[in-house]
Tab-separated table of C-alpha atoms and ligand atoms in Angstrom:
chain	number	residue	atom	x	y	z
A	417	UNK	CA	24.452	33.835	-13.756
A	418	UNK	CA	25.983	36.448	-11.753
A	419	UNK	CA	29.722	36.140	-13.780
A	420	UNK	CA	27.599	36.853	-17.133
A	421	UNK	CA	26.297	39.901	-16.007
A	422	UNK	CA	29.368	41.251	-15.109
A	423	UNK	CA	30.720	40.327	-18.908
A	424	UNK	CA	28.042	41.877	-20.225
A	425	UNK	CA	27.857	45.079	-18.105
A	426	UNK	CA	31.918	45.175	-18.110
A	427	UNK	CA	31.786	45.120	-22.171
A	428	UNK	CA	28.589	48.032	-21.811
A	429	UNK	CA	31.212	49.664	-19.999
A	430	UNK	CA	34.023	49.637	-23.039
A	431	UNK	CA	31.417	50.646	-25.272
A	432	UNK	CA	30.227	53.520	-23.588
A	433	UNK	CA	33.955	54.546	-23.072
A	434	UNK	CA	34.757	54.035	-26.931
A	435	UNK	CA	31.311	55.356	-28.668
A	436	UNK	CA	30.069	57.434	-25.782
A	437	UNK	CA	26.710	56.122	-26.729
A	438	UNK	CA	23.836	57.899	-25.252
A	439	UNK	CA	22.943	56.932	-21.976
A	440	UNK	CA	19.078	56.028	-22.541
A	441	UNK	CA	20.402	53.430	-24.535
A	442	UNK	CA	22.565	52.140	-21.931
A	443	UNK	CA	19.819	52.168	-19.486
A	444	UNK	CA	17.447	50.396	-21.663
A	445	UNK	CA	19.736	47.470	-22.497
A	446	UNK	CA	20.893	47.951	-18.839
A	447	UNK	CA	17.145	46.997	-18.517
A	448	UNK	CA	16.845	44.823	-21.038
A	449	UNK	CA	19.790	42.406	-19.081
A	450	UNK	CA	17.886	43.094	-15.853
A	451	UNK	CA	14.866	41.312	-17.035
A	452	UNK	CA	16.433	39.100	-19.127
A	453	UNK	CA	18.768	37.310	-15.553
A	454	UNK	CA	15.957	37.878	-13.726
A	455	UNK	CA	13.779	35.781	-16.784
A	456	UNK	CA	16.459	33.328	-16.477
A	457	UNK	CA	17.107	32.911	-12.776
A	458	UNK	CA	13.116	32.147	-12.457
A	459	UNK	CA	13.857	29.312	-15.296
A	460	UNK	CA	16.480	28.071	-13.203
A	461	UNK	CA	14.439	27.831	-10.285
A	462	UNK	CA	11.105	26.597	-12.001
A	463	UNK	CA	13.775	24.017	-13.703
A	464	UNK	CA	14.850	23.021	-10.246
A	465	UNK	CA	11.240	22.684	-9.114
A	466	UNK	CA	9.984	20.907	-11.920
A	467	UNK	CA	12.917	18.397	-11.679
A	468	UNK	CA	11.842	18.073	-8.089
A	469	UNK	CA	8.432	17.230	-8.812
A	470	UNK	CA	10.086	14.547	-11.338
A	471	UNK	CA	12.199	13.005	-9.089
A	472	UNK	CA	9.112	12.898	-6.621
A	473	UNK	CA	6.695	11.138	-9.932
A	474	UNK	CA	9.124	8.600	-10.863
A	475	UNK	CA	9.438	7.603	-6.620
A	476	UNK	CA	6.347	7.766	-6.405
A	477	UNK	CA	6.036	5.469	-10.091
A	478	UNK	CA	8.498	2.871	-8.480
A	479	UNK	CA	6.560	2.426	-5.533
A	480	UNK	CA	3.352	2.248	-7.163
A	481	UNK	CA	5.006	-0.473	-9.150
A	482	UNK	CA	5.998	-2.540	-6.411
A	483	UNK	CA	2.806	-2.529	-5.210
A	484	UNK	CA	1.693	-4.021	-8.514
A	485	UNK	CA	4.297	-6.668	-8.199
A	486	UNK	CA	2.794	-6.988	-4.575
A	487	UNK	CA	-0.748	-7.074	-5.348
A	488	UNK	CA	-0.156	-9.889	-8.527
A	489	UNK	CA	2.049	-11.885	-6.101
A	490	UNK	CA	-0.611	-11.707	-3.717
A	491	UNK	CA	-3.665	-12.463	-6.161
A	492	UNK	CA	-1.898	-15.569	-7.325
A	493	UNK	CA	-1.076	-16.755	-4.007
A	494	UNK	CA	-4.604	-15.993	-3.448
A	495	UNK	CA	-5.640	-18.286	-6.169
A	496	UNK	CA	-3.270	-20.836	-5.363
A	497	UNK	CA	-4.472	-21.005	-1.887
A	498	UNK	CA	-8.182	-21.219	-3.142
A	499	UNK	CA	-7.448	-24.171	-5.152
A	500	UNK	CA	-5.321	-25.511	-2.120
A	501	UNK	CA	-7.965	-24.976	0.450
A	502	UNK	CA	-10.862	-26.369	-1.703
A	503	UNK	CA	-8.949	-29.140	-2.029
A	504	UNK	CA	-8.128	-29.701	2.222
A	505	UNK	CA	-11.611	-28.484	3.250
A	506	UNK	CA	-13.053	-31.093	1.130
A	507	UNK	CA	-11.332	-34.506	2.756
A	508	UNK	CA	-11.242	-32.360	6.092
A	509	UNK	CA	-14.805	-32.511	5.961
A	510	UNK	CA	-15.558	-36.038	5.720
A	511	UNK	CA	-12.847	-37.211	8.272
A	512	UNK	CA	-14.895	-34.889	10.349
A	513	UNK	CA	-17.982	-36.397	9.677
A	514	UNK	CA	-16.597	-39.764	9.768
A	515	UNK	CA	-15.448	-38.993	13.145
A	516	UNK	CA	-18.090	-37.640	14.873
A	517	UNK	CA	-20.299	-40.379	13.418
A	518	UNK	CA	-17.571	-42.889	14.802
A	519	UNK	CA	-17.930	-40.760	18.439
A	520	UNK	CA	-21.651	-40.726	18.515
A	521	UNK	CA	-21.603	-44.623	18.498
A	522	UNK	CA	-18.966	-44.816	20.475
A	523	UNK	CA	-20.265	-42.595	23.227
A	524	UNK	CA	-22.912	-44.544	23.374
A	525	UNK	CA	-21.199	-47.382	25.201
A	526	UNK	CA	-19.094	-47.024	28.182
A	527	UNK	CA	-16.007	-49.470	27.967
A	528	UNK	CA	-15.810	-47.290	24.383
A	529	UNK	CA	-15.424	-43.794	26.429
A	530	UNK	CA	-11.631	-43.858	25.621
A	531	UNK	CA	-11.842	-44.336	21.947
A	532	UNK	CA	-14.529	-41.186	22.037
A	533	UNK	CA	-12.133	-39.450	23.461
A	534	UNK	CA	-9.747	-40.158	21.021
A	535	UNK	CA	-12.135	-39.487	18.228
A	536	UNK	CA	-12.502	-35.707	20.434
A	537	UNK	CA	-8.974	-34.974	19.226
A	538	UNK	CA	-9.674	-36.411	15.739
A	539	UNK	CA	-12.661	-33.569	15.526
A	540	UNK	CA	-10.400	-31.261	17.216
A	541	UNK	CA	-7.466	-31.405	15.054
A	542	UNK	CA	-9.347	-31.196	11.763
A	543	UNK	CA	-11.515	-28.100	12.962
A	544	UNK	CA	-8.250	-26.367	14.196
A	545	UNK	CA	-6.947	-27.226	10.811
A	546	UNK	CA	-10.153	-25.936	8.671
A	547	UNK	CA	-9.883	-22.816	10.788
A	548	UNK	CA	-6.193	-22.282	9.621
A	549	UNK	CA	-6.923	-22.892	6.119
A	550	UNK	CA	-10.408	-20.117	6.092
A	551	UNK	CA	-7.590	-17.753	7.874
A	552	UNK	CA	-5.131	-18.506	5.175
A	553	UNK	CA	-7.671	-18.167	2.388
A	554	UNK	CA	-8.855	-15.224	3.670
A	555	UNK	CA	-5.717	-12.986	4.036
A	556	UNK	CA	-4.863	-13.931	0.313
A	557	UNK	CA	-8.427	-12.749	-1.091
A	558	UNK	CA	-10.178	-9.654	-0.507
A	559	UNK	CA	-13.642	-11.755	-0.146
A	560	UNK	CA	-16.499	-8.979	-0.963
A	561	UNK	CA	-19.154	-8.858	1.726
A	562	UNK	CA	-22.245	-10.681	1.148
A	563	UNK	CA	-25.370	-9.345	3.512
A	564	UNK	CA	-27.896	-11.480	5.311
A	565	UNK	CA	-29.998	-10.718	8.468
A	566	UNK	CA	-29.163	-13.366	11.230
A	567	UNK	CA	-29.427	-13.535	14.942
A	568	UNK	CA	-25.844	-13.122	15.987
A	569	UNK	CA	-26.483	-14.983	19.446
A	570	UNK	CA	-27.257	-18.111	17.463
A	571	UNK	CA	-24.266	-17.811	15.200
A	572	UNK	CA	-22.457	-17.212	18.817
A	573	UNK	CA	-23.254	-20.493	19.760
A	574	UNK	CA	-22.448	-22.608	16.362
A	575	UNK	CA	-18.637	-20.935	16.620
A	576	UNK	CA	-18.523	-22.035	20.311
A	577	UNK	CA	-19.991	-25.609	19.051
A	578	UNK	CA	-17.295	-25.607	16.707
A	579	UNK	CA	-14.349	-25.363	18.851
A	580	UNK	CA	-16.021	-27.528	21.745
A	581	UNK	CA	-13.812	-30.006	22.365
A	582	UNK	CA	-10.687	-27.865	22.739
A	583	UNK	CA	-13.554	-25.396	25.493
A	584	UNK	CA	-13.812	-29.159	27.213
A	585	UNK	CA	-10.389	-30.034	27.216
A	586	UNK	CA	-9.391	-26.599	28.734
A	587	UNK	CA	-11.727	-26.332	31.279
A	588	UNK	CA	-13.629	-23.452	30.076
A	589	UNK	CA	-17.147	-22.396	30.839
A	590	UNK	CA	-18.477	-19.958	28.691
A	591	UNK	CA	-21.605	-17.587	30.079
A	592	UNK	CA	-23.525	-15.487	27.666
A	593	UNK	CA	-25.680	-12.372	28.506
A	594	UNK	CA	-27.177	-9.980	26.531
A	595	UNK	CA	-29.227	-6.428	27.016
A	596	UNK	CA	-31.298	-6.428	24.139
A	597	UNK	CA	-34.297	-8.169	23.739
A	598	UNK	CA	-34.008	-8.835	19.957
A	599	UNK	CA	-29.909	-8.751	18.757
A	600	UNK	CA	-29.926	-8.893	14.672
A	601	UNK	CA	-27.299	-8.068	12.911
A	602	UNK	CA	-27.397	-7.149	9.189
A	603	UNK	CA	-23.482	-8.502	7.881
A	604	UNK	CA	-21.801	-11.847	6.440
A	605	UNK	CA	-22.673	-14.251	8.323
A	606	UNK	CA	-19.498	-16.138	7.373
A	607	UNK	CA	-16.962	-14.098	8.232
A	608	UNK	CA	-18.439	-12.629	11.324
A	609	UNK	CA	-18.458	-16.481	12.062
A	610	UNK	CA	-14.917	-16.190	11.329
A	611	UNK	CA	-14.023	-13.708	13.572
A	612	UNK	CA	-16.205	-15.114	16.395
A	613	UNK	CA	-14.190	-18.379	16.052
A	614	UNK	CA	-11.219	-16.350	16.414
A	615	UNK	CA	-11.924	-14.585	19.567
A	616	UNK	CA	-13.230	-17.444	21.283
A	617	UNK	CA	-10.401	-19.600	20.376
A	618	UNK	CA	-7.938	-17.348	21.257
A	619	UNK	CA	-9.608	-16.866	24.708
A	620	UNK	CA	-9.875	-20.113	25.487
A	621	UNK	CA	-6.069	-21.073	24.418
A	622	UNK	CA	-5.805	-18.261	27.010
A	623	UNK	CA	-6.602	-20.206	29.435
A	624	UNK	CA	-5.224	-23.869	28.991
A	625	UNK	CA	-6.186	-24.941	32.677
A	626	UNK	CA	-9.297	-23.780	33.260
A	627	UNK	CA	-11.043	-20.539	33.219
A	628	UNK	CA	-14.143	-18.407	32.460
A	629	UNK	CA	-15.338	-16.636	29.149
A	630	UNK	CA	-18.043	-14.299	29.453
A	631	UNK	CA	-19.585	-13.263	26.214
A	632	UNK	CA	-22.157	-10.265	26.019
A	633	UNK	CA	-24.115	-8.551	23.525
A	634	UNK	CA	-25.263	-4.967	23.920
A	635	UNK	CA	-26.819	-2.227	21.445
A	636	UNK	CA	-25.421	0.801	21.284
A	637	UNK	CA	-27.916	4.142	20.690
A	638	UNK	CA	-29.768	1.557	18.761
A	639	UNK	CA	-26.840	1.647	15.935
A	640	UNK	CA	-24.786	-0.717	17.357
A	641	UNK	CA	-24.448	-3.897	18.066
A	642	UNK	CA	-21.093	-4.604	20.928
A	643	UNK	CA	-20.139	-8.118	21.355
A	644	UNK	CA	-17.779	-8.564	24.308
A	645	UNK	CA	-15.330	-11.605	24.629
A	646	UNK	CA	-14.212	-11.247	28.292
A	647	UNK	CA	-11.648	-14.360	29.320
A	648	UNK	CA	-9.571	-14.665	32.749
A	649	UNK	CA	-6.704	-15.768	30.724
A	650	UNK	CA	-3.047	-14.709	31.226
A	651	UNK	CA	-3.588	-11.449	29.953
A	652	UNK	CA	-1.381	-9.460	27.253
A	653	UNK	CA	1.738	-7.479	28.267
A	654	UNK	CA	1.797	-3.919	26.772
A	655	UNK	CA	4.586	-4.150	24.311
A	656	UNK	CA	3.077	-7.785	22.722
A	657	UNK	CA	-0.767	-5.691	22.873
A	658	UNK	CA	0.806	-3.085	20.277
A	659	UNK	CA	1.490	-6.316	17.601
A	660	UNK	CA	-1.447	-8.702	18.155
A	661	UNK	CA	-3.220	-7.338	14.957
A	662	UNK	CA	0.052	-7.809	12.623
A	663	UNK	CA	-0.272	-10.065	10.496
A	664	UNK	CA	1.917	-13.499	10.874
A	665	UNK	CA	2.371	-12.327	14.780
A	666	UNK	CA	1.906	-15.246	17.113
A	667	UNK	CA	3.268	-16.060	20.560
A	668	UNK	CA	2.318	-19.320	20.329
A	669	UNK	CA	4.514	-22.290	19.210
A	670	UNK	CA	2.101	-23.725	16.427
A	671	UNK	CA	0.585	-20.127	15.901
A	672	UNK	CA	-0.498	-18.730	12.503
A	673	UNK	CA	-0.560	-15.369	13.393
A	674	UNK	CA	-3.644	-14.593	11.115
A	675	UNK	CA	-6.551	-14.964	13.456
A	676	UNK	CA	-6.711	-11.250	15.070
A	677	UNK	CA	-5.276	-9.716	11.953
A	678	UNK	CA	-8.039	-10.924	9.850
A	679	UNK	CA	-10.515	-10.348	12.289
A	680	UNK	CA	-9.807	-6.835	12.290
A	681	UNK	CA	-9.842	-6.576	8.792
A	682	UNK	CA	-13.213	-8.291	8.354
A	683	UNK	CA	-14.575	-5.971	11.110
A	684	UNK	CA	-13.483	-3.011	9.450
A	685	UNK	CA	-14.739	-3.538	6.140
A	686	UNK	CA	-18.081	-3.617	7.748
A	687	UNK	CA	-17.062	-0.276	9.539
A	688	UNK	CA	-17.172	-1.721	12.766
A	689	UNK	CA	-14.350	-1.789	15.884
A	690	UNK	CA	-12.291	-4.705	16.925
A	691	UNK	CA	-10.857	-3.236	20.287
A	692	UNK	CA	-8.779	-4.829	23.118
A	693	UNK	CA	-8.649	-4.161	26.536
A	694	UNK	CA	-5.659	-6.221	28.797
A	695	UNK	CA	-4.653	-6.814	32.138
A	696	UNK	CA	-1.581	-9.320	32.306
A	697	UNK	CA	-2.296	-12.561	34.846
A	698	UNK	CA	-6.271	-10.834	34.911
A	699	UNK	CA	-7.812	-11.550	31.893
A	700	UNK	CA	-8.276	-9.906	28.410
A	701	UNK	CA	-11.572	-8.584	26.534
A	702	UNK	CA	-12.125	-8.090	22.615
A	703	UNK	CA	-14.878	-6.052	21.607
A	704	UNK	CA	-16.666	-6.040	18.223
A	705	UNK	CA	-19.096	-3.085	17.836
A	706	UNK	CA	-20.700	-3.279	14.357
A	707	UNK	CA	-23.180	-1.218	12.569
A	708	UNK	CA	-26.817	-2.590	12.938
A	709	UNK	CA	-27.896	-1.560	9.077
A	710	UNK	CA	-31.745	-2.739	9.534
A	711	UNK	CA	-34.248	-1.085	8.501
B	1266	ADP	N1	-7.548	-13.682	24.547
B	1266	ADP	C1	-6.209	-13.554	24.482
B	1266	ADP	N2	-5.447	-13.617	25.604
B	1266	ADP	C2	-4.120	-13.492	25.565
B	1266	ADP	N3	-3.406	-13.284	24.428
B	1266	ADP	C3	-4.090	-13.211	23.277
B	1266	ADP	C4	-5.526	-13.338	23.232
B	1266	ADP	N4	-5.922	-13.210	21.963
B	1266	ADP	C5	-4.810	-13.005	21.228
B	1266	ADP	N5	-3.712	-13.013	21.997
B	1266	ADP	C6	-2.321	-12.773	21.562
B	1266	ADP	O1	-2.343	-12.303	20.229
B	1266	ADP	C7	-1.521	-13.121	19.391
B	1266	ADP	C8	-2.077	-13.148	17.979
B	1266	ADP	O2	-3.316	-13.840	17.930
B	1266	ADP	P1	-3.813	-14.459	16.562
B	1266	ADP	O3	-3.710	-13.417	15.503
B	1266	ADP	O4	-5.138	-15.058	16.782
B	1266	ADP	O5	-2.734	-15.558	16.204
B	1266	ADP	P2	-2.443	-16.970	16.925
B	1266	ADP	O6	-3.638	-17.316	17.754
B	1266	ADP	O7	-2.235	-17.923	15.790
B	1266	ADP	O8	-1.204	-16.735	17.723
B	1266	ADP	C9	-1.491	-14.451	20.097
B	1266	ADP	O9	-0.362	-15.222	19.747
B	1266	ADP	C10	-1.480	-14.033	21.571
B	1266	ADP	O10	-0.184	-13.660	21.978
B	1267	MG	MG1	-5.600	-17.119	17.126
């Protein structure tokens, strides 16, 4: 822009020198250049801005793109896995039945006590493998939320009924307390189930010879509603306690990974806290605090 000018006010020059032209006229086309660079060096620069502001639009196009591609991978992964899991849960739940039919009788007679234990692992197994595929089909589908009033102590005790044979195979006893008279909780009862079966399970794979799982409940200014899993585990070092809500991040041989990371997500679509406190060789304690929402 700069090399123009000088053309232009070099040839002004000759012309004055040849014509001697008056020298308002100079100044006005003098002027006249003046406004026009200045014109053009504020194109130039609202060119280079704009073309900035393109670049950053078709980025931010691509990656908003890829996370189409992402989010149709995932929604037909999700589907697949529906059909998948429908499929599973459905035999899973009549070997389970079958099973704990099979155990009751069997129980019930004592040269049989080995074969009930066998059965145990049977009921074991397929839980542990029901629990993998709700985990699975829930981190491929965004499942909306659907509200009920329950009593969360009860719903407490079906998720540690659920995973009682591994809590009797690990030697764990599990104490409950709780500090308010009546504990409701207005959420989905499923997936809070979910994540309940998920704490307790992890605490109790915590502690795979023995050990002690205190669970309490506790309001919070009459908003909240804290649920404490407290285990004397092995505890968490610091570097693994910054992953444990990743998803697919496991430290166990035949782990999934999904447990915590769903839990957290289930727990914050109902704007509520899944927090973790650690000691390694001590112990570890989740807490869920979730909104009340009666009344
Ligand atoms: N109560 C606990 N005590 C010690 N470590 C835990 C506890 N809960 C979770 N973890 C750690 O967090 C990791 C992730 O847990 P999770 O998402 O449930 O997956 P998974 O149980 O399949 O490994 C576990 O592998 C373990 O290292
Ligand atoms: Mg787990």
């Amino acid at each position: 822009m700069s090399a123009l000018k000088n053309v232009c006010i070099s040839k002004l020059d000759k012309k004055q020198l040849k014509n001697e032209p008056d020298s308002q006229y100079i100044s006005q086309l003098s002027n006249a250049f003046m406004a026009f660079t200045k014109g053009a060096e504020n194109m130039q620069q609202m060119y280079e801005k704009l073309q900035e502001r393109v670049d950053y639009l078709t980025g931010e196009l691509e990656k908003k793109d890829k996370e189409l591609e992402e989010a149709n991978r995932l929604a037909s992964l999700g589907e697949l896995a529906a059909g998948v899991a429908h499929e599973i849960r459905n035999p899973l739940c009549g070997i389970e039945l079958s099973a704990s039919l099979l155990q009751r009788q069997l129980n019930s007679f004592a040269k049989d006590k080995d074969k009930a234990e066998l059965t145990a692992n049977i009921i074991e197994g397929v839980r542990r493998l029901d629990n993998i595929v709700v985990n699975l089909l829930t981190f491929t589908r965004e499942k909306k939320i659907v509200y009920s009033v329950f009593d969360p102590e009860q719903l407490l005790d079906e998720a540690i009924a659920a995973i009682e044979v591994k809590i009797v195979k690990n030697k764990v006893t599990i104490n409950k307390k709780k500090d308010c008279a009546i504990c409701v909780l207005n959420a989905d009862k499923e997936q809070i189930r979910q994540v309940f079966i998920n704490l307790i399970l992890n605490a109790v794979e915590a502690m795979p010879d023995k050990g002690n799982l205190e669970i309490s409940l506790s309001k919070k200014n009459d908003r909240l509603l804290v649920i404490s899993f407290q285990d004397t585990g092995y505890g968490i070092t610091q570097d693994v306690l910054g992953k444990i809500f990743n998803p697919f991040f496991t430290t166990k041989d035949h782990g999934t990974g999904l447990g915590l990371s769903i839990s957290y997500r289930i727990i914050e679509n109902h704007k509520g806290k899944l927090s973790v406190k650690s000691v390694r060789g001590k112990g570890t304690t989740f807490s869920v605090s979730l909104p009340v929402n009666i009344g």
